[in-house]
Short mmCIF file of C-alpha atoms in Angstrom, two decimals:
data_model
loop_
_atom_site.label_atom_id
_atom_site.label_comp_id
_atom_site.label_asym_id
_atom_site.label_seq_id
_atom_site.Cartn_x
_atom_site.Cartn_y
_atom_site.Cartn_z
CA ILE X 1 1.37 97.26 89.19
CA PHE X 2 3.91 96.32 86.50
CA SER X 3 1.32 96.93 83.76
CA LEU X 4 0.40 100.30 85.21
CA ILE X 5 4.04 101.41 85.45
CA ALA X 6 4.74 100.15 81.90
CA LEU X 7 1.74 102.19 80.73
CA PHE X 8 3.10 105.27 82.53
CA VAL X 9 6.55 104.89 80.96
CA LEU X 10 5.09 104.33 77.48
CA LEU X 11 2.79 107.32 77.94
CA ILE X 12 5.76 109.52 78.91
CA ALA X 13 7.57 108.40 75.72
CA CYS X 14 4.47 109.07 73.57
CA ILE X 15 4.21 112.55 75.08
CA ASN X 16 7.81 113.21 73.99
CA PHE X 17 6.92 112.24 70.43
CA ILE X 18 3.81 114.46 70.42
CA ASN X 19 5.71 117.42 71.89
CA LEU X 20 8.63 117.23 69.50
CA SER X 21 6.41 116.59 66.46
CA THR X 22 4.23 119.62 67.15
CA ALA X 23 7.18 121.80 68.21
CA LYS X 24 8.92 121.14 64.88
CA ALA X 25 5.71 121.62 62.90
CA ALA X 26 7.05 124.81 61.31
CA GLY X 27 9.73 122.78 59.55
CA ARG X 28 7.07 120.87 57.59
CA ALA X 29 4.63 123.71 57.03
CA LYS X 30 5.68 124.41 53.43
CA GLU X 31 5.63 120.68 52.58
CA ILE X 32 2.05 120.46 53.84
CA GLY X 33 1.05 123.67 52.06
CA ILE X 34 2.39 122.46 48.71
CA LYS X 35 0.70 119.04 49.09
CA LYS X 36 -2.62 120.70 49.85
CA VAL X 37 -2.29 123.07 46.90
CA THR X 38 -1.56 120.12 44.58
CA GLY X 39 -4.73 118.30 45.64
CA ALA X 40 -4.01 116.36 48.88
CA ASP X 41 -6.93 116.50 51.30
CA GLN X 42 -6.76 116.38 55.10
CA LYS X 43 -7.62 112.67 55.23
CA THR X 44 -4.66 111.82 52.97
CA LEU X 45 -2.28 113.91 55.08
CA VAL X 46 -3.58 112.37 58.33
CA MET X 47 -2.97 108.92 56.85
CA GLN X 48 0.57 109.93 55.84
CA PHE X 49 1.50 111.23 59.29
CA MET X 50 -0.09 108.25 61.03
CA LEU X 51 1.88 105.87 58.80
CA GLU X 52 5.08 107.80 59.62
CA SER X 53 4.32 107.41 63.33
CA LEU X 54 3.57 103.68 62.96
CA PHE X 55 6.75 103.21 60.91
CA LEU X 56 8.85 104.76 63.69
CA VAL X 57 7.06 102.66 66.30
CA THR X 58 7.71 99.51 64.21
CA ILE X 59 11.46 100.27 64.16
CA ALA X 60 11.38 100.96 67.91
CA LEU X 61 9.44 97.72 68.46
CA ALA X 62 12.03 95.68 66.53
CA LEU X 63 14.86 97.25 68.53
CA ALA X 64 12.94 96.67 71.78
CA LEU X 65 12.46 92.96 71.00
CA ILE X 66 16.19 92.59 70.29
CA LEU X 67 17.01 94.33 73.58
CA VAL X 68 14.49 92.15 75.46
CA GLY X 69 16.06 89.01 74.01
CA LEU X 70 19.55 90.15 75.01
CA ALA X 71 18.42 91.29 78.47
CA LEU X 72 16.38 88.18 79.39
CA PRO X 73 19.02 86.75 81.81
CA LEU X 74 19.24 90.10 83.60
CA PHE X 75 15.45 90.43 83.70
CA ASN X 76 15.07 86.89 85.08
CA ASN X 77 17.61 87.67 87.79
CA ILE X 78 15.84 90.89 88.83
CA SER X 79 12.27 89.63 88.59
CA GLY X 80 12.73 86.03 89.80
CA LYS X 81 11.11 84.71 86.62
CA ASN X 82 12.47 82.08 84.26
CA PHE X 83 11.67 83.25 80.73
CA ILE X 84 13.58 81.86 77.76
CA LEU X 85 14.03 83.19 74.22
CA HIS X 86 11.36 80.79 72.94
CA ASP X 87 8.74 82.61 75.06
CA LEU X 88 9.15 85.70 72.86
CA PHE X 89 7.82 83.74 69.88
CA GLN X 90 4.59 82.55 71.48
CA LEU X 91 1.45 83.71 69.71
CA LYS X 92 0.01 85.38 72.84
CA PHE X 93 3.18 87.43 73.36
CA ILE X 94 3.43 88.41 69.67
CA ILE X 95 -0.22 89.56 69.60
CA SER X 96 0.33 91.55 72.81
CA VAL X 97 3.44 93.25 71.40
CA ILE X 98 1.68 94.15 68.14
CA ALA X 99 -1.32 95.52 70.10
CA VAL X 100 0.97 97.65 72.29
CA GLY X 101 2.84 98.87 69.20
CA LEU X 102 -0.36 99.85 67.39
CA ALA X 103 -1.70 101.59 70.51
CA ALA X 104 1.56 103.51 71.00
CA GLY X 105 1.69 104.44 67.31
CA PHE X 106 -1.89 105.69 67.32
CA LEU X 107 -1.59 107.50 70.67
CA SER X 108 1.63 109.30 69.74
CA GLY X 109 0.68 110.00 66.12
CA VAL X 110 -2.98 111.01 66.15
CA TYR X 111 -2.63 114.55 67.54
CA PRO X 112 0.42 115.56 65.46
CA ALA X 113 -1.32 114.13 62.38
CA LEU X 114 -4.51 116.12 62.99
CA TYR X 115 -2.53 119.24 63.92
CA LEU X 116 -0.16 119.16 60.93
CA SER X 117 -2.90 118.31 58.44
CA SER X 118 -4.99 121.28 59.59
CA PHE X 119 -2.53 123.97 58.37
CA ASN X 120 -3.97 126.61 56.06
CA PRO X 121 -1.96 126.31 52.79
CA VAL X 122 -2.30 130.01 51.95
CA MET X 123 -0.95 131.10 55.33
CA VAL X 124 1.99 128.68 55.44
CA LEU X 125 3.06 129.42 51.84
CA LYS X 126 3.10 133.13 52.73
CA GLY X 127 5.56 132.22 55.51
CA GLU X 128 3.29 133.06 58.43
CA SER X 129 3.93 131.34 61.78
CA VAL X 130 2.06 128.10 62.46
CA SER X 131 2.89 127.78 66.14
CA GLY X 132 -0.25 129.04 67.86
CA LYS X 133 -0.77 129.69 71.56
CA GLY X 134 -3.08 126.70 71.87
CA ASN X 135 -0.40 124.35 70.60
CA VAL X 136 2.22 125.75 72.99
CA ARG X 137 -0.22 125.43 75.90
CA PHE X 138 -0.95 121.82 74.92
CA ARG X 139 2.79 120.98 74.90
CA GLN X 140 3.14 122.54 78.35
CA ILE X 141 0.26 120.42 79.66
CA LEU X 142 1.93 117.30 78.25
CA VAL X 143 5.25 118.17 79.95
CA ILE X 144 3.37 118.57 83.25
CA ILE X 145 1.73 115.16 82.75
CA GLN X 146 5.14 113.62 82.00
CA PHE X 147 6.78 114.85 85.15
CA THR X 148 3.70 114.15 87.26
CA LEU X 149 3.82 110.47 86.24
CA SER X 150 7.61 110.29 86.75
CA ILE X 151 7.36 111.82 90.24
CA LEU X 152 4.49 109.48 91.20
CA ILE X 153 6.61 106.45 90.25
CA ALA X 154 9.56 107.90 92.22
CA VAL X 155 7.40 108.53 95.32
CA ALA X 156 6.02 104.97 95.24
CA ALA X 157 9.51 103.49 94.77
CA VAL X 158 11.06 105.42 97.68
CA PHE X 159 8.29 104.66 100.18
CA MET X 160 8.04 100.98 99.20
CA TYR X 161 11.79 100.66 99.75
CA LEU X 162 11.59 102.36 103.16
CA GLN X 163 8.58 100.24 104.18
CA LEU X 164 10.25 96.95 103.27
CA LYS X 165 13.45 97.99 105.03
CA HIS X 166 11.32 98.75 108.10
CA LEU X 167 9.75 95.26 107.95
CA GLN X 168 13.15 93.59 107.60
CA ASP X 169 14.69 95.54 110.49
CA LYS X 170 11.67 95.37 112.82
CA ASP X 171 12.00 93.65 116.17
CA LEU X 172 9.89 90.50 115.79
CA GLY X 173 9.79 89.69 119.48
CA PHE X 174 12.65 87.19 119.18
CA ASP X 175 16.20 87.28 117.85
CA LYS X 176 16.27 85.96 114.28
CA GLU X 177 20.03 86.48 113.84
CA ASN X 178 22.56 83.61 114.10
CA LEU X 179 19.73 81.09 114.26
CA ILE X 180 19.59 78.10 111.92
CA CYS X 181 16.67 75.82 111.16
CA ILE X 182 17.04 72.17 110.09
CA PRO X 183 14.10 70.04 108.86
CA MET X 184 13.83 66.88 110.94
CA ALA X 185 12.88 63.72 109.06
CA GLN X 186 10.81 61.07 110.86
CA ASP X 187 13.76 58.67 111.20
CA MET X 188 15.92 61.35 112.85
CA LYS X 189 13.54 61.95 115.75
CA PRO X 190 14.71 59.09 118.02
CA LYS X 191 18.24 60.57 117.96
CA TYR X 192 17.16 64.18 118.50
CA ASN X 193 17.87 64.25 122.27
CA SER X 194 21.35 62.76 121.74
CA LEU X 195 22.09 65.37 119.07
CA LYS X 196 20.89 68.14 121.36
CA SER X 197 23.02 67.08 124.30
CA GLU X 198 26.14 66.78 122.10
CA LEU X 199 25.57 70.18 120.49
CA LEU X 200 25.12 71.88 123.87
CA LYS X 201 28.61 70.69 124.88
CA GLU X 202 30.09 72.96 122.23
CA PRO X 203 31.00 76.53 123.28
CA LEU X 204 30.09 77.85 119.79
CA VAL X 205 26.49 76.65 120.25
CA GLN X 206 24.37 78.84 122.54
CA GLY X 207 21.11 76.92 122.42
CA VAL X 208 19.25 74.00 120.84
CA THR X 209 15.52 73.33 120.70
CA ALA X 210 12.89 72.03 118.28
CA ALA X 211 9.38 72.91 117.13
CA ARG X 212 6.66 71.71 114.83
CA SER X 213 6.85 74.90 112.70
CA ASN X 214 9.52 77.23 111.42
CA PRO X 215 9.29 80.25 113.80
CA VAL X 216 8.63 82.75 110.98
CA MET X 217 6.15 80.50 109.15
CA ILE X 218 3.67 79.31 111.77
CA GLY X 219 0.55 78.94 109.66
CA SER X 220 -1.48 76.36 111.55
CA ASN X 221 -4.36 77.40 113.78
CA SER X 222 -7.36 75.80 115.38
CA GLY X 223 -10.67 76.59 117.04
CA GLY X 224 -12.20 74.99 120.10
CA ALA X 225 -10.13 76.76 122.75
CA SER X 226 -11.90 76.82 126.09
CA TRP X 227 -11.28 78.38 129.51
CA GLU X 228 -13.19 79.10 132.68
CA GLY X 229 -15.75 81.85 132.12
CA LYS X 230 -15.58 81.70 128.32
CA ASP X 231 -18.68 82.85 126.43
CA PRO X 232 -19.98 79.67 124.71
CA GLU X 233 -21.07 81.80 121.73
CA LYS X 234 -17.56 83.15 121.24
CA HIS X 235 -15.62 81.37 118.50
CA MET X 236 -12.10 82.22 117.42
CA LEU X 237 -9.02 80.71 115.81
CA ILE X 238 -5.78 80.48 117.79
CA GLY X 239 -2.40 79.69 116.28
CA THR X 240 -0.77 76.44 117.39
CA ASN X 241 2.80 75.26 117.81
CA THR X 242 4.36 72.44 119.75
CA VAL X 243 7.88 72.93 121.07
CA ASP X 244 10.70 71.30 123.00
CA TYR X 245 12.24 72.49 126.25
CA ASP X 246 14.51 75.59 125.97
CA TYR X 247 12.45 77.10 123.15
CA LEU X 248 12.13 80.55 124.72
CA GLY X 249 15.80 80.67 125.72
CA THR X 250 17.03 79.60 122.29
CA MET X 251 14.68 82.00 120.50
CA LYS X 252 15.42 84.78 123.04
CA MET X 253 11.73 85.46 123.60
CA GLU X 254 10.43 87.51 126.50
CA LEU X 255 7.99 86.37 129.17
CA ARG X 256 5.52 88.99 130.36
CA SER X 257 4.48 86.93 133.38
CA GLY X 258 4.60 83.37 134.70
CA ARG X 259 7.37 80.93 133.77
CA ASP X 260 8.77 78.90 130.89
CA PHE X 261 8.20 75.17 130.43
CA SER X 262 10.44 73.36 132.91
CA ARG X 263 11.63 69.79 133.46
CA GLU X 264 10.88 70.35 137.15
CA PHE X 265 7.16 70.39 136.37
CA VAL X 266 6.10 67.06 134.91
CA SER X 267 2.60 68.38 134.27
CA ASP X 268 3.98 70.80 131.65
CA PHE X 269 4.57 67.94 129.22
CA ALA X 270 1.61 67.22 126.93
CA LYS X 271 0.78 63.55 127.39
CA ASP X 272 -2.49 61.85 126.52
CA THR X 273 -4.97 64.66 127.13
CA THR X 274 -3.15 66.69 129.79
CA GLY X 275 -0.45 69.36 129.60
CA ASN X 276 0.21 73.03 130.20
CA PHE X 277 0.42 76.01 127.86
CA LEU X 278 2.37 79.13 127.05
CA VAL X 279 0.22 81.78 125.34
CA ASN X 280 0.88 85.24 123.96
CA GLU X 281 -0.74 88.50 125.05
CA GLU X 282 -3.34 88.28 122.28
CA VAL X 283 -4.80 85.14 123.89
CA VAL X 284 -5.11 87.00 127.20
CA LYS X 285 -7.01 89.76 125.39
CA LEU X 286 -9.40 87.16 123.98
CA MET X 287 -9.93 85.72 127.45
CA GLY X 288 -10.77 89.18 128.79
CA VAL X 289 -8.88 88.73 132.07
CA ASP X 290 -6.18 90.79 133.78
CA GLU X 291 -4.02 87.80 134.75
CA ALA X 292 -4.19 84.51 132.86
CA VAL X 293 -1.32 82.65 134.56
CA GLY X 294 -2.73 79.68 136.47
CA LYS X 295 -6.07 79.76 134.63
CA SER X 296 -7.42 76.49 133.25
CA PHE X 297 -7.11 76.23 129.47
CA SER X 298 -8.18 73.52 127.02
CA PHE X 299 -6.90 73.50 123.47
CA MET X 300 -5.74 71.02 120.77
CA GLY X 301 -7.32 68.19 122.74
CA ILE X 302 -5.18 69.02 125.78
CA ASN X 303 -6.54 70.07 129.14
CA GLY X 304 -4.25 72.02 131.46
CA ARG X 305 -3.30 75.46 132.71
CA ILE X 306 -1.55 78.53 131.36
CA VAL X 307 1.89 78.70 132.99
CA GLY X 308 3.35 81.72 131.15
CA ILE X 309 2.38 84.74 129.08
CA LEU X 310 4.67 85.58 126.17
CA LYS X 311 5.24 89.10 124.95
CA ASN X 312 3.55 89.42 121.55
CA PHE X 313 5.83 88.37 118.69
CA ASN X 314 5.54 88.08 114.92
CA PHE X 315 5.29 84.48 113.79
CA LYS X 316 4.48 85.54 110.22
CA GLY X 317 5.72 88.58 108.34
CA ALA X 318 5.67 91.88 110.21
CA ASP X 319 3.34 93.14 107.48
CA GLN X 320 0.58 91.02 109.05
CA PRO X 321 -1.14 91.68 112.40
CA ILE X 322 -0.02 89.63 115.41
CA GLU X 323 -2.52 86.86 116.11
CA PRO X 324 -3.21 84.80 119.26
CA ILE X 325 -1.05 81.69 119.62
CA ALA X 326 -0.57 78.90 122.19
CA PHE X 327 2.47 76.62 122.70
CA ALA X 328 2.33 73.07 124.06
CA LEU X 329 5.36 71.02 125.17
CA THR X 330 5.79 67.67 123.38
CA GLY X 331 8.37 65.04 122.55
CA PRO X 332 10.45 64.86 119.32
CA GLU X 333 7.88 62.65 117.59
CA TYR X 334 5.59 65.71 117.23
CA LEU X 335 8.35 68.13 116.19
CA SER X 336 9.58 68.87 112.66
CA PHE X 337 12.36 71.48 112.87
CA ILE X 338 15.56 71.67 114.90
CA LEU X 339 16.63 75.19 115.89
CA ILE X 340 20.27 75.90 116.76
CA ARG X 341 21.52 79.28 118.01
CA LEU X 342 25.15 79.86 117.06
CA THR X 343 27.58 82.04 118.98
CA PRO X 344 27.92 85.34 117.08
CA GLY X 345 31.31 86.55 115.89
CA ASN X 346 32.49 83.47 114.04
CA ILE X 347 29.51 81.94 112.29
CA PRO X 348 31.51 79.84 109.74
CA GLU X 349 33.42 78.12 112.55
CA ALA X 350 30.22 77.63 114.58
CA LEU X 351 28.53 76.08 111.54
CA GLY X 352 31.53 73.79 111.06
CA THR X 353 31.29 72.67 114.70
CA ALA X 354 27.54 72.01 114.43
CA GLU X 355 28.05 70.03 111.21
CA LYS X 356 30.80 67.94 112.81
CA VAL X 357 28.52 67.01 115.73
CA TRP X 358 25.68 66.31 113.28
CA LYS X 359 27.80 63.88 111.27
CA ASN X 360 28.88 62.06 114.41
CA VAL X 361 25.30 61.55 115.61
CA LEU X 362 23.42 61.39 112.29
CA PRO X 363 26.00 60.38 109.66
CA GLU X 364 23.31 59.07 107.29
CA TYR X 365 21.65 62.52 106.92
CA GLN X 366 22.83 65.68 105.16
CA PHE X 367 23.38 68.78 107.28
CA ASN X 368 20.83 70.90 105.40
CA TYR X 369 19.98 74.16 107.13
CA THR X 370 18.61 77.64 106.48
CA PHE X 371 19.16 80.80 108.48
CA ILE X 372 15.96 82.10 110.07
CA ASP X 373 16.77 85.68 109.04
CA GLU X 374 16.99 84.48 105.41
CA ASP X 375 13.66 82.64 105.77
CA TYR X 376 12.15 85.87 107.06
CA TYR X 377 13.72 87.84 104.22
CA ASN X 378 12.17 85.40 101.73
CA LEU X 379 8.69 86.27 103.03
CA PHE X 380 9.17 89.66 101.34
CA ARG X 381 10.98 88.40 98.25
CA THR X 382 8.16 89.43 95.90
CA GLN X 383 7.86 92.91 97.40
CA LEU X 384 11.65 93.36 97.34
CA ARG X 385 11.73 92.46 93.66
CA LEU X 386 8.89 94.87 93.04
CA THR X 387 10.82 97.62 94.81
CA ARG X 388 13.96 96.86 92.79
CA LEU X 389 11.97 97.02 89.55
CA LEU X 390 10.30 100.23 90.70
CA LYS X 391 13.77 101.74 91.12
CA TYR X 392 14.70 100.91 87.52
CA PHE X 393 11.34 102.12 86.24
CA THR X 394 11.80 105.40 88.12
CA ILE X 395 15.21 105.96 86.53
CA LEU X 396 13.82 105.07 83.09
CA ALA X 397 10.78 107.35 83.45
CA LEU X 398 12.94 110.29 84.58
CA ILE X 399 15.42 109.74 81.73
CA ILE X 400 12.61 109.67 79.14
CA ALA X 401 10.95 112.75 80.65
CA CYS X 402 14.30 114.60 80.71
CA LEU X 403 15.02 113.58 77.11
CA GLY X 404 11.74 115.22 76.10
CA LEU X 405 12.56 118.32 78.13
CA TYR X 406 16.04 118.41 76.60
CA GLY X 407 14.61 118.12 73.07
CA LEU X 408 12.07 120.88 73.64
CA SER X 409 14.66 123.20 75.22
CA ALA X 410 17.08 122.54 72.35
CA TYR X 411 14.42 123.38 69.80
CA SER X 412 13.30 126.43 71.79
CA THR X 413 16.91 127.64 71.97
CA GLU X 414 17.29 127.23 68.21
CA ARG X 415 14.13 129.28 67.54
CA ARG X 416 15.16 131.99 70.00
CA THR X 417 18.70 132.52 68.70
CA ASN X 418 17.80 135.91 67.25
CA GLU X 419 16.12 136.96 70.49
CA ILE X 420 19.22 135.94 72.50
CA GLY X 421 21.42 138.06 70.20
CA ILE X 422 19.21 141.11 70.71
CA ARG X 423 19.19 140.58 74.49
CA LYS X 424 23.00 140.41 74.54
CA VAL X 425 23.33 143.53 72.42
CA MET X 426 20.99 145.32 74.84
CA GLY X 427 23.30 144.37 77.70
CA ALA X 428 21.74 141.22 79.16
CA GLY X 429 24.23 139.07 81.07
CA THR X 430 24.63 135.30 80.98
CA LEU X 431 22.56 134.75 84.14
CA THR X 432 19.71 136.93 82.82
CA ILE X 433 19.57 134.95 79.59
CA LEU X 434 19.78 131.66 81.49
CA TYR X 435 16.89 132.71 83.71
CA SER X 436 14.71 133.84 80.79
CA MET X 437 15.14 130.46 79.07
CA VAL X 438 14.92 128.18 82.10
CA LYS X 439 12.00 129.72 84.00
CA GLU X 440 9.34 128.47 81.58
CA TYR X 441 10.32 124.82 81.98
CA LEU X 442 10.99 125.01 85.71
CA LEU X 443 7.51 126.44 86.21
CA LEU X 444 6.07 123.37 84.44
CA VAL X 445 8.03 121.05 86.75
CA VAL X 446 6.83 123.03 89.81
CA ILE X 447 3.21 122.62 88.63
CA ALA X 448 3.85 118.88 88.15
CA LEU X 449 5.18 118.71 91.72
CA VAL X 450 2.11 120.54 93.06
CA ILE X 451 -0.06 117.87 91.43
CA ALA X 452 2.13 114.79 91.98
CA LEU X 453 3.16 115.22 95.62
CA PRO X 454 -0.36 115.39 97.15
CA ALA X 455 -1.49 112.58 94.81
CA GLY X 456 1.60 110.59 95.80
CA TRP X 457 0.84 111.16 99.49
CA ILE X 458 -2.68 109.72 99.03
CA ILE X 459 -1.47 106.75 96.96
CA VAL X 460 1.35 105.85 99.39
CA GLU X 461 -0.93 106.26 102.41
CA ASN X 462 -3.32 103.71 100.88
CA LEU X 463 -0.45 101.39 99.95
CA LEU X 464 0.88 101.44 103.51
CA LYS X 465 -2.52 100.52 104.97
CA GLN X 466 -2.01 96.92 103.83
CA PHE X 467 0.87 96.56 106.34
CA ALA X 468 0.16 95.95 110.02
CA SER X 469 3.48 97.55 110.95
CA ARG X 470 4.27 100.52 108.77
CA ILE X 471 6.45 103.60 108.54
CA GLU X 472 5.16 107.09 109.14
CA MET X 473 4.63 109.45 106.21
CA ASN X 474 7.55 111.88 106.26
CA ILE X 475 7.18 115.26 104.58
CA LEU X 476 10.99 115.62 104.41
CA ILE X 477 11.09 112.75 101.89
CA PHE X 478 8.62 114.62 99.68
CA ILE X 479 10.71 117.79 99.99
CA ALA X 480 13.84 115.83 99.01
CA LEU X 481 12.06 114.27 96.00
CA ALA X 482 10.79 117.71 94.92
CA ALA X 483 14.28 119.19 95.21
CA GLY X 484 15.72 116.25 93.24
CA ALA X 485 13.15 116.67 90.44
CA LEU X 486 13.85 120.41 90.21
CA ILE X 487 17.61 119.89 90.12
CA ILE X 488 17.35 117.22 87.41
CA ALA X 489 15.05 119.44 85.32
CA LEU X 490 17.30 122.47 85.89
CA LEU X 491 20.42 120.58 84.76
CA THR X 492 18.57 119.22 81.72
CA VAL X 493 17.37 122.63 80.51
CA SER X 494 20.40 124.64 81.65
CA PHE X 495 22.79 122.80 79.34
CA GLN X 496 21.10 124.17 76.21
CA ALA X 497 20.41 127.54 77.83
CA PHE X 498 24.06 127.91 78.87
CA LYS X 499 25.24 127.11 75.34
CA ALA X 500 22.82 129.70 73.99
CA SER X 501 23.99 132.35 76.46
CA LEU X 502 27.57 132.03 75.18
CA ILE X 503 26.61 132.67 71.54
CA ASN X 504 28.23 135.61 69.76
CA PRO X 505 25.52 138.27 69.33
CA ALA X 506 26.83 139.18 65.87
CA GLU X 507 26.34 135.56 64.76
CA ALA X 508 22.94 135.33 66.48
CA LEU X 509 21.60 138.43 64.72
CA LYS X 510 22.40 136.90 61.33
CA VAL X 511 19.83 134.16 62.00
CA GLU X 512 16.47 134.91 60.34
#
């Protein structure tokens, strides 16, 4: 994705070079005519213009490397990488940079070189115009390509941001806020129950439990589940987690039917090969029954019954589909994480209270914790960085495209100074002149929108298919992006057009 976006941005910049080189071709027409008359052939001229292009690219490349070196700390912070200045001097990187530079130089220089070297020396030395309709049409096509690429990047950036925000804000089936997770070392486990009872005495602690897995990172699963009436040919994987009492209450999970594990039912506790289970709705779907509570269930080497059905919840990222999972109740020796729900409103004080209790019960261990909402956020760290980089790339692509549009409009204004003077003498107002100069470029942006928006819709729709929970495509966002692109283009072109409309007609008519 990064390579593709980099290619888009570089292509937009190359298009600027091609457009401005061919637009200003008239300024070099006499030079080319004289060189041809004095014996220079087309091959020599092509070589000259290509070398000029490569020379400019070499200067740009040197400046880019300096900027990259200076911006490495910022880049590392945004991208999550850890590059150092020494990495810029590795052979692989140097070869890559040279290859990109040569490709950019060739791509941006080849058409202007062929176009400029093809001028008829007799025509140009007579002073005839060299700006043909074909050349103008080609520049227009390149402007359309520029803005199409810029809009595509913008569309992808906006929808990726909205999708990731949706995943972060989605109801997971439990409350991930104000919940901390502490890894439990093997030596801590004998003191877990004492720690739990002491923590529950504190008013700033709402709940304490433990589990084998972090609730947003349950990756273990197993086959071999069995129940009455199961098809012996049916094989499936079911997620596994072992938990302590009070897990549902602490996690604020919802029961669809049945009950939670309870100290009143000794058979709930998994001991030897017996114990009961809590399962989610996906397990019930696998079983193919209307009511699973009370059904016999064998799993993880434990034979027992299902005592409760949990409402489906995400135990991985919300971008992944919800899978079947079963909980068994075990002692601390089979648990690896302590979960503490803090009273909302004063989290720093609640953390201080929990740490104080921790140090009283387990003074030999550090109070190292993470917030579950931060653990969940970290699941999307890569995508969030991608979205952040997409934002910067979008801004960069639009700036480069607008620079090209600004350059072309400035040059067009310069060439049309005489025309503007005549229009003003004939009574044209400022708005009429503005419209006559702006309409050509706005039409190109509208065409780019007509191409980019449907293409963007298809691309984003396919991107969103990778997420189990995803946002809906909203046409209003496309309308807003289209309006934004038109406004940016209008402001870019209008500046030069407005300056031109204020010109004194007497001065304008002096321009040959």
